[in-house]
Amino acid sequence: MPLFCDVALAVPLDMVFTYAIPPGMEPVVGGRVLVPFRQQRLSGIVVELHDRPRQVVTSQIKASQINASQIKIKNVIEALDLSPVLDERLLKLGKWIADYYLAPVGEVFRTMLPLSAEFKRSVAYRITDQGRMALHLAGMSGSPARSKRTADEQLVEFRVLDHLAERESVREERLRGATRVGRALLSGMARKKWIAREDVSAARDAARVVKVAVLLAAEERAEASPPLDPSTSLRSGSRGTRPHTSTAKKLNQNQLTLVETLAAAGGRLPVEALRGLDVPRTSLGTLVRRGLIELVDEAQDFTDSGVKLSKLKPRQSPLEFEFSAAQKDALTKIGEAVASRKFAGLLLHGITGSGKTAVYLACMRQVLDAGRSSILLVPEIGLTPAVAADLHQVFGDEVAILHSGLSAAERAEQWHRIRRGEARVVAGTRSAVFAPVGDLALIIVDEEQDSSYKQEETPRYHARDVAVMRAKMAGAVVVLGSATPSLESYYNAKKNKYALVELPDRVEMRPLPEVEIVDMRQEFQETGQEQVISRKLAEEIRERLARKEQVMVLLNRRGYSPVVLCRTCGKALQCKNCAVSMTHHKRERKMECHYCGHVERIPEKCAHCGSEYVYFVGTGSEKLEELLHGMFPQARIGRLDRDTVRGREDFEHALNALNEGALDMLVGTQMIAKGHDIHGVTLVGVIGADMALELPDFRAAERTFQLLTQVAGRAGRGQTPGKVVLQTYFQDHYAVQFAARHDFAGFYEKELQFRAWMHYPPYSAIANVLIRSEKLDEALTWSGELGRWFEKTRHEGIRVLGPAAAPITRLKRDYRYHFILKSPSREKMNALLRAMLAEAAARKIPRTQVIVDVDAVWLM
Ligand code: ADP
Ligand code: ZN
Ligand code: ZN
């Protein structure tokens, strides 16, 4: 066995750490080990085994900066895995991500493994003999405290001892919860040796184990003889196969109840389930001692939890359609690419309602039939229950669905299922791109332009781009699907990096909806009033309601009013942590910051000048719903946004109601725009979907075009053609105009021109470097220092803009400054960024305060 191993730890340092391997321990590359790190124990991934006793340094920090003689190499505490949890390919992918996105490799690995519980250090306490003695003495004599303060303290300490005395060992969080004491007090008690601190093994911690009672007699009988009624055979004790014990004593009533219950359940049940029987616990113990029942630890079965069947109405099986010529063509092209077992990228550009999902499912079915694996990435599976239902219908148990509603433990279990090869079809959000499937043949990225594929925390990877890289490394096929491809992907297709496959028509030749633009400036002039719902939209809604058709209205802003203003001094109520205004939520009677979640009471007076003339401005989805109720009192209106939808159930509930005709109208944020397929909707109203056009972000036009196209795509998906009423203040804007004409190619040409002039993607790689600190001074100094460094550094061809205040100058307490880098060469840009990080480290700027966002999608 090699003497040392290099371990990637999930800490914000761009390096791996060397540990010594104690004799007899056998860590594996790609497996986890538990190691001491500073005052903690952390688990990390072994990236290399070797015999070189020095710290291995990967990127930013130069080897010379570390004095090897000073470093005492510590031992690995425990090897947690016998076989790799990240195989060679996933390790390689992780390293690529670390390199490409300049992220610490340990943090990348943590993201790739949904075993977060297993990475967490967990501390428990137990009472010592000394502690027992102290408790005992206190009980006899009362506390011998000298002052009031120590007396109070001792009382608390005894509360802790009391709690521990009855238990074996208690997790720190539990103990603190139960006794309401602070960490410091526990440490003090540990120093006095009244209690002992211990680490709960990280690996065991994560497995959710349940005790299961197994009826041994029943199992034997099943093998030995034809099935008999187990209760009779046991009651008589001699007929049938006898139980384990030779002394087949008669069972008492309680024992009999247990045995019969177990037998009825097929011979095994979780012990927990037997508790409900009103039988003393000792009965089970007796049966175990007599060898009739065995207790075994079993990993909890999660197969249901991850993949609860959607309650949506069963629909026609998604594969039973007569595929259109375009669908067939797409299927053939993808199938051929898969069969060639070489990397290939395809861009499936299919308009809304063209039947892309059916193509995905058919491809995945073929892959599964060939005994290989596929992954389907979706922006947010909780938001597309219909897709989950389809997946179940087509793949049954072979599909693992990873969505945001899963708990950490459920996620871990799904991961293990996939790794064991029990689920060879995986569907999920962003991180499903790391699913440990074997023999990967196909990755499909649905709605590839969706910004939720970009992780907005370290590592800031883009799942679509990682999917492409993973496919490359695996010799697999990647399909990017969308009605509104990102400019990057469409450009790549035009440059023949991807094959372009198009579905230019809706299924069964249904027409795309007619789009009517309503100019809200003109509306204002004609009505003399600021309108939320134009006369045109109101009229169209009235018509649909009369015809018993359904309506969706989009307003991409939740809450009641987005701004509270003071009439006297003109100031808005801002979040105390962020430079953004607080949103009024009427039903919940609160002000909420949509960036950091901070909540405040609704102000009666201006916080700046004390004036009582505060007023609420603007409209969010909550107010829109109220307005529509007022205008159409008969209509049944539902609302979908993050305030009404807490979980997937709420979401399905609302969509179901619409699907079944229990709702006439659905109001909501962009949640309603995502791929729902509800045939009764014939009118879509769009209110202020062009709000994003005002943002200082070069992707504003692209996002607006995409959102408008998506939401328009919800109309007229059934027999009756649909219509869209698009209210805008930017009626001349090309994003609005092209969306109204369903002209993707037109938008694309125009937008590309603009990107070329401005040196933005896809013509340049970009990175956003954000400097943040709770102290304004620090943020300023650091960005100034790095600004000067950028100035005097040679970086040919790379444009560095900044430092400048970020558009949101303060967020979650941090003051924010940023640089934007644009470079035709990605390699050069990354080299410069790496040098910048080294400079920042040399200047002792904490790594967590310098955020490098390569291919940033959000520049705010
Ligand atoms: P997209 O994802 O492209 O917007 P979907 O995959 O949701 O479109 O398909 C739109 C609708 O058409 C769905 O109700 C789907 O079940 C149905 N569909 C798909 N393919 C066909 C087909 N060949 N014939 C008839 N209906 C189809
Ligand atoms: Zn004021
Ligand atoms: Zn805030």
Coordinates of N, CA and C in Angstrom, one line a residue, residues 630-731:
G630 N -61.8 40.9 -9.0 CA -62.7 42.1 -9.0 C -63.4 42.2 -10.3
M631 N -62.6 42.0 -11.4 CA -63.2 42.2 -12.7 C -64.1 41.1 -13.2
F632 N -63.7 39.9 -12.7 CA -64.5 38.7 -13.2 C -64.9 37.9 -11.9
P633 N -65.9 38.4 -11.2 CA -66.2 37.8 -9.9 C -66.7 36.3 -10.1
Q634 N -67.2 36.0 -11.2 CA -67.8 34.6 -11.4 C -66.6 33.6 -11.7
A635 N -65.5 34.1 -12.2 CA -64.5 33.2 -12.6 C -63.7 32.5 -11.5
R636 N -63.4 31.3 -11.7 CA -62.6 30.5 -10.6 C -61.1 30.7 -11.0
I637 N -60.4 31.4 -10.1 CA -59.0 31.8 -10.5 C -58.0 31.2 -9.5
G638 N -57.0 30.6 -10.1 CA -55.9 30.1 -9.2 C -54.7 30.9 -9.5
R639 N -53.7 30.8 -8.5 CA -52.5 31.5 -8.7 C -51.3 30.6 -8.5
L640 N -50.3 30.7 -9.3 CA -49.1 29.9 -9.2 C -47.9 30.8 -9.1
D641 N -47.3 30.8 -7.9 CA -46.0 31.5 -7.7 C -45.4 30.9 -6.5
R642 N -44.2 31.4 -6.1 CA -43.5 30.8 -5.0 C -44.2 31.0 -3.7
D643 N -45.2 31.9 -3.6 CA -46.0 32.1 -2.4 C -47.1 31.1 -2.3
T644 N -47.7 30.7 -3.4 CA -48.8 29.7 -3.3 C -48.3 28.3 -3.4
V645 N -47.1 28.1 -4.0 CA -46.6 26.8 -4.2 C -45.4 26.5 -3.2
R646 N -45.7 25.7 -2.2 CA -44.7 25.4 -1.3 C -43.9 24.1 -1.7
G647 N -44.7 23.3 -2.3 CA -44.1 22.0 -2.7 C -44.7 21.5 -4.0
R648 N -44.3 20.4 -4.4 CA -44.7 19.9 -5.7 C -46.2 19.6 -5.7
E649 N -46.7 19.2 -4.5 CA -48.1 18.9 -4.4 C -49.0 20.1 -4.7
D650 N -48.7 21.2 -4.2 CA -49.4 22.4 -4.5 C -49.5 22.7 -6.0
F651 N -48.3 22.5 -6.5 CA -48.2 22.7 -7.9 C -49.1 21.8 -8.8
E652 N -48.9 20.6 -8.4 CA -49.8 19.6 -9.2 C -51.2 19.9 -9.0
H653 N -51.5 20.3 -7.7 CA -52.9 20.6 -7.4 C -53.5 21.6 -8.4
A654 N -52.7 22.7 -8.5 CA -53.2 23.8 -9.3 C -53.3 23.4 -10.8
L655 N -52.3 22.7 -11.3 CA -52.3 22.3 -12.7 C -53.4 21.3 -12.9
N656 N -53.6 20.4 -11.9 CA -54.7 19.4 -12.1 C -56.0 20.1 -12.2
A657 N -56.2 21.1 -11.3 CA -57.5 21.9 -11.3 C -57.7 22.5 -12.7
L658 N -56.7 23.0 -13.3 CA -56.8 23.6 -14.6 C -57.1 22.6 -15.6
N659 N -56.4 21.5 -15.5 CA -56.5 20.4 -16.5 C -57.9 19.8 -16.4
E660 N -58.5 19.7 -15.2 CA -59.8 19.1 -15.1 C -60.9 20.1 -15.3
G661 N -60.6 21.3 -15.5 CA -61.6 22.3 -15.7 C -62.2 22.9 -14.4
A662 N -61.5 22.6 -13.3 CA -62.0 23.2 -12.0 C -61.6 24.7 -11.9
L663 N -60.7 25.1 -12.7 CA -60.3 26.5 -12.7 C -60.6 27.1 -14.1
D664 N -60.9 28.4 -14.1 CA -61.1 29.1 -15.4 C -59.8 29.8 -15.8
M665 N -59.1 30.2 -14.8 CA -58.0 31.1 -15.0 C -56.9 30.8 -14.1
L666 N -55.7 30.9 -14.6 CA -54.5 30.7 -13.8 C -53.6 31.9 -13.9
V667 N -53.2 32.5 -12.8 CA -52.4 33.6 -12.8 C -51.1 33.2 -12.2
G668 N -50.0 33.8 -12.7 CA -48.7 33.4 -12.0 C -47.5 34.0 -12.6
T669 N -46.4 33.6 -12.0 CA -45.1 34.1 -12.5 C -44.6 33.1 -13.5
Q670 N -43.3 33.2 -13.9 CA -42.8 32.3 -15.0 C -43.0 30.9 -14.7
M671 N -43.4 30.5 -13.5 CA -43.8 29.1 -13.2 C -44.8 28.6 -14.2
I672 N -45.7 29.5 -14.6 CA -46.8 29.0 -15.5 C -46.3 28.9 -16.9
A673 N -45.2 29.5 -17.2 CA -44.7 29.5 -18.6 C -44.0 28.2 -18.9
K674 N -43.5 27.4 -17.9 CA -42.7 26.2 -18.2 C -43.6 25.2 -18.8
G675 N -42.9 24.3 -19.5 CA -43.6 23.3 -20.4 C -44.9 22.6 -20.1
H676 N -45.9 23.3 -19.4 CA -47.1 22.6 -19.2 C -47.9 22.4 -20.5
D677 N -48.7 21.3 -20.5 CA -49.4 21.0 -21.7 C -50.9 20.9 -21.3
I678 N -51.5 22.0 -21.3 CA -52.9 21.9 -20.9 C -53.8 22.4 -22.0
H679 N -54.6 21.5 -22.5 CA -55.2 21.7 -23.8 C -56.4 22.7 -23.8
G680 N -57.0 23.0 -22.6 CA -58.1 23.9 -22.6 C -57.7 25.3 -22.7
V681 N -56.5 25.7 -22.5 CA -56.0 27.1 -22.5 C -56.0 27.6 -23.9
T682 N -56.8 28.6 -24.1 CA -56.9 29.2 -25.5 C -56.4 30.7 -25.5
L683 N -56.2 31.2 -24.2 CA -55.8 32.6 -24.2 C -54.7 32.8 -23.2
V684 N -53.6 33.4 -23.6 CA -52.5 33.7 -22.6 C -52.4 35.2 -22.6
G685 N -52.4 35.8 -21.4 CA -52.2 37.3 -21.3 C -50.8 37.5 -20.7
V686 N -50.1 38.4 -21.2 CA -48.8 38.7 -20.6 C -48.7 40.1 -20.1
I687 N -48.4 40.2 -18.8 CA -48.4 41.5 -18.2 C -47.0 41.8 -17.8
G688 N -46.4 42.9 -18.4 CA -45.0 43.3 -17.9 C -44.0 42.2 -18.1
A689 N -44.1 41.3 -19.1 CA -43.1 40.3 -19.3 C -41.8 40.9 -19.8
D690 N -41.9 42.2 -20.2 CA -40.8 42.9 -20.7 C -40.0 43.7 -19.7
M691 N -40.4 43.5 -18.4 CA -39.8 44.2 -17.3 C -38.3 43.9 -17.3
A692 N -37.9 42.7 -17.7 CA -36.5 42.3 -17.7 C -35.7 43.2 -18.6
L693 N -36.3 43.7 -19.7 CA -35.6 44.5 -20.7 C -34.9 45.7 -20.0
E694 N -35.4 46.1 -18.9 CA -34.8 47.3 -18.2 C -33.5 47.0 -17.5
L695 N -33.3 45.7 -17.3 CA -32.1 45.3 -16.5 C -30.8 45.5 -17.2
P696 N -29.8 46.0 -16.5 CA -28.5 46.2 -17.2 C -27.7 44.8 -17.4
D697 N -28.2 44.0 -18.2 CA -27.7 42.7 -18.4 C -27.7 42.4 -19.9
F698 N -26.6 41.9 -20.4 CA -26.6 41.8 -21.9 C -27.5 40.6 -22.4
R699 N -28.0 39.8 -21.4 CA -28.9 38.7 -21.8 C -30.4 39.1 -21.7
A700 N -30.6 40.4 -21.3 CA -32.0 40.8 -21.1 C -32.9 40.5 -22.3
A701 N -32.5 40.8 -23.5 CA -33.3 40.7 -24.6 C -33.5 39.2 -24.9
E702 N -32.5 38.4 -24.7 CA -32.6 36.9 -25.0 C -33.6 36.3 -24.0
R703 N -33.5 36.7 -22.7 CA -34.4 36.2 -21.7 C -35.8 36.5 -22.0
T704 N -36.0 37.8 -22.4 CA -37.4 38.2 -22.6 C -38.0 37.5 -23.8
F705 N -37.2 37.4 -24.9 CA -37.7 36.6 -26.0 C -38.0 35.2 -25.6
Q706 N -37.2 34.6 -24.8 CA -37.5 33.2 -24.4 C -38.7 33.1 -23.6
L707 N -38.8 34.0 -22.6 CA -40.0 33.9 -21.7 C -41.3 34.1 -22.5
L708 N -41.3 35.1 -23.4 CA -42.5 35.4 -24.2 C -42.8 34.3 -25.1
T709 N -41.8 33.7 -25.7 CA -42.1 32.5 -26.6 C -42.6 31.3 -25.8
Q710 N -42.0 31.1 -24.6 CA -42.5 30.0 -23.8 C -43.9 30.1 -23.3
V711 N -44.2 31.3 -22.8 CA -45.6 31.5 -22.3 C -46.6 31.5 -23.4
A712 N -46.2 32.1 -24.5 CA -47.1 32.1 -25.7 C -47.4 30.6 -26.1
G713 N -46.4 29.8 -25.9 CA -46.5 28.4 -26.3 C -47.5 27.6 -25.5
R714 N -48.0 28.2 -24.4 CA -49.0 27.5 -23.6 C -50.4 27.6 -24.2
A715 N -50.6 28.5 -25.1 CA -51.9 28.7 -25.7 C -52.2 27.8 -26.9
G716 N -53.4 27.4 -27.0 CA -53.8 26.7 -28.2 C -53.1 25.3 -28.4
R717 N -52.9 24.6 -27.3 CA -52.3 23.3 -27.5 C -53.3 22.2 -27.8
G718 N -54.6 22.5 -27.6 CA -55.6 21.5 -27.9 C -56.2 21.8 -29.3
Q719 N -57.4 21.4 -29.4 CA -58.1 21.5 -30.8 C -58.3 22.9 -31.2
T720 N -58.7 23.8 -30.2 CA -59.0 25.2 -30.5 C -57.8 26.0 -30.5
P721 N -57.6 26.8 -31.6 CA -56.4 27.6 -31.7 C -56.3 28.6 -30.6
G722 N -55.1 29.0 -30.3 CA -54.9 29.9 -29.2 C -54.6 31.4 -29.6
K723 N -54.6 32.2 -28.6 CA -54.3 33.6 -28.8 C -53.5 34.2 -27.6
V724 N -52.6 35.1 -27.9 CA -51.8 35.7 -26.9 C -52.0 37.2 -26.9
V725 N -52.2 37.8 -25.8 CA -52.3 39.3 -25.7 C -51.0 39.7 -24.9
L726 N -50.2 40.5 -25.5 CA -48.9 40.8 -25.0 C -48.9 42.3 -24.6
Q727 N -49.0 42.6 -23.4 CA -49.0 44.0 -23.0 C -47.5 44.5 -22.8
T728 N -47.1 45.6 -23.4 CA -45.7 46.0 -23.2 C -45.6 47.5 -23.3
Y729 N -44.5 48.0 -22.7 CA -44.1 49.4 -22.8 C -43.0 49.5 -23.8
F730 N -42.5 48.4 -24.4 CA -41.4 48.4 -25.3 C -41.9 47.8 -26.6
Q731 N -42.9 48.3 -27.1 CA -43.5 47.6 -28.3 C -42.6 47.5 -29.5

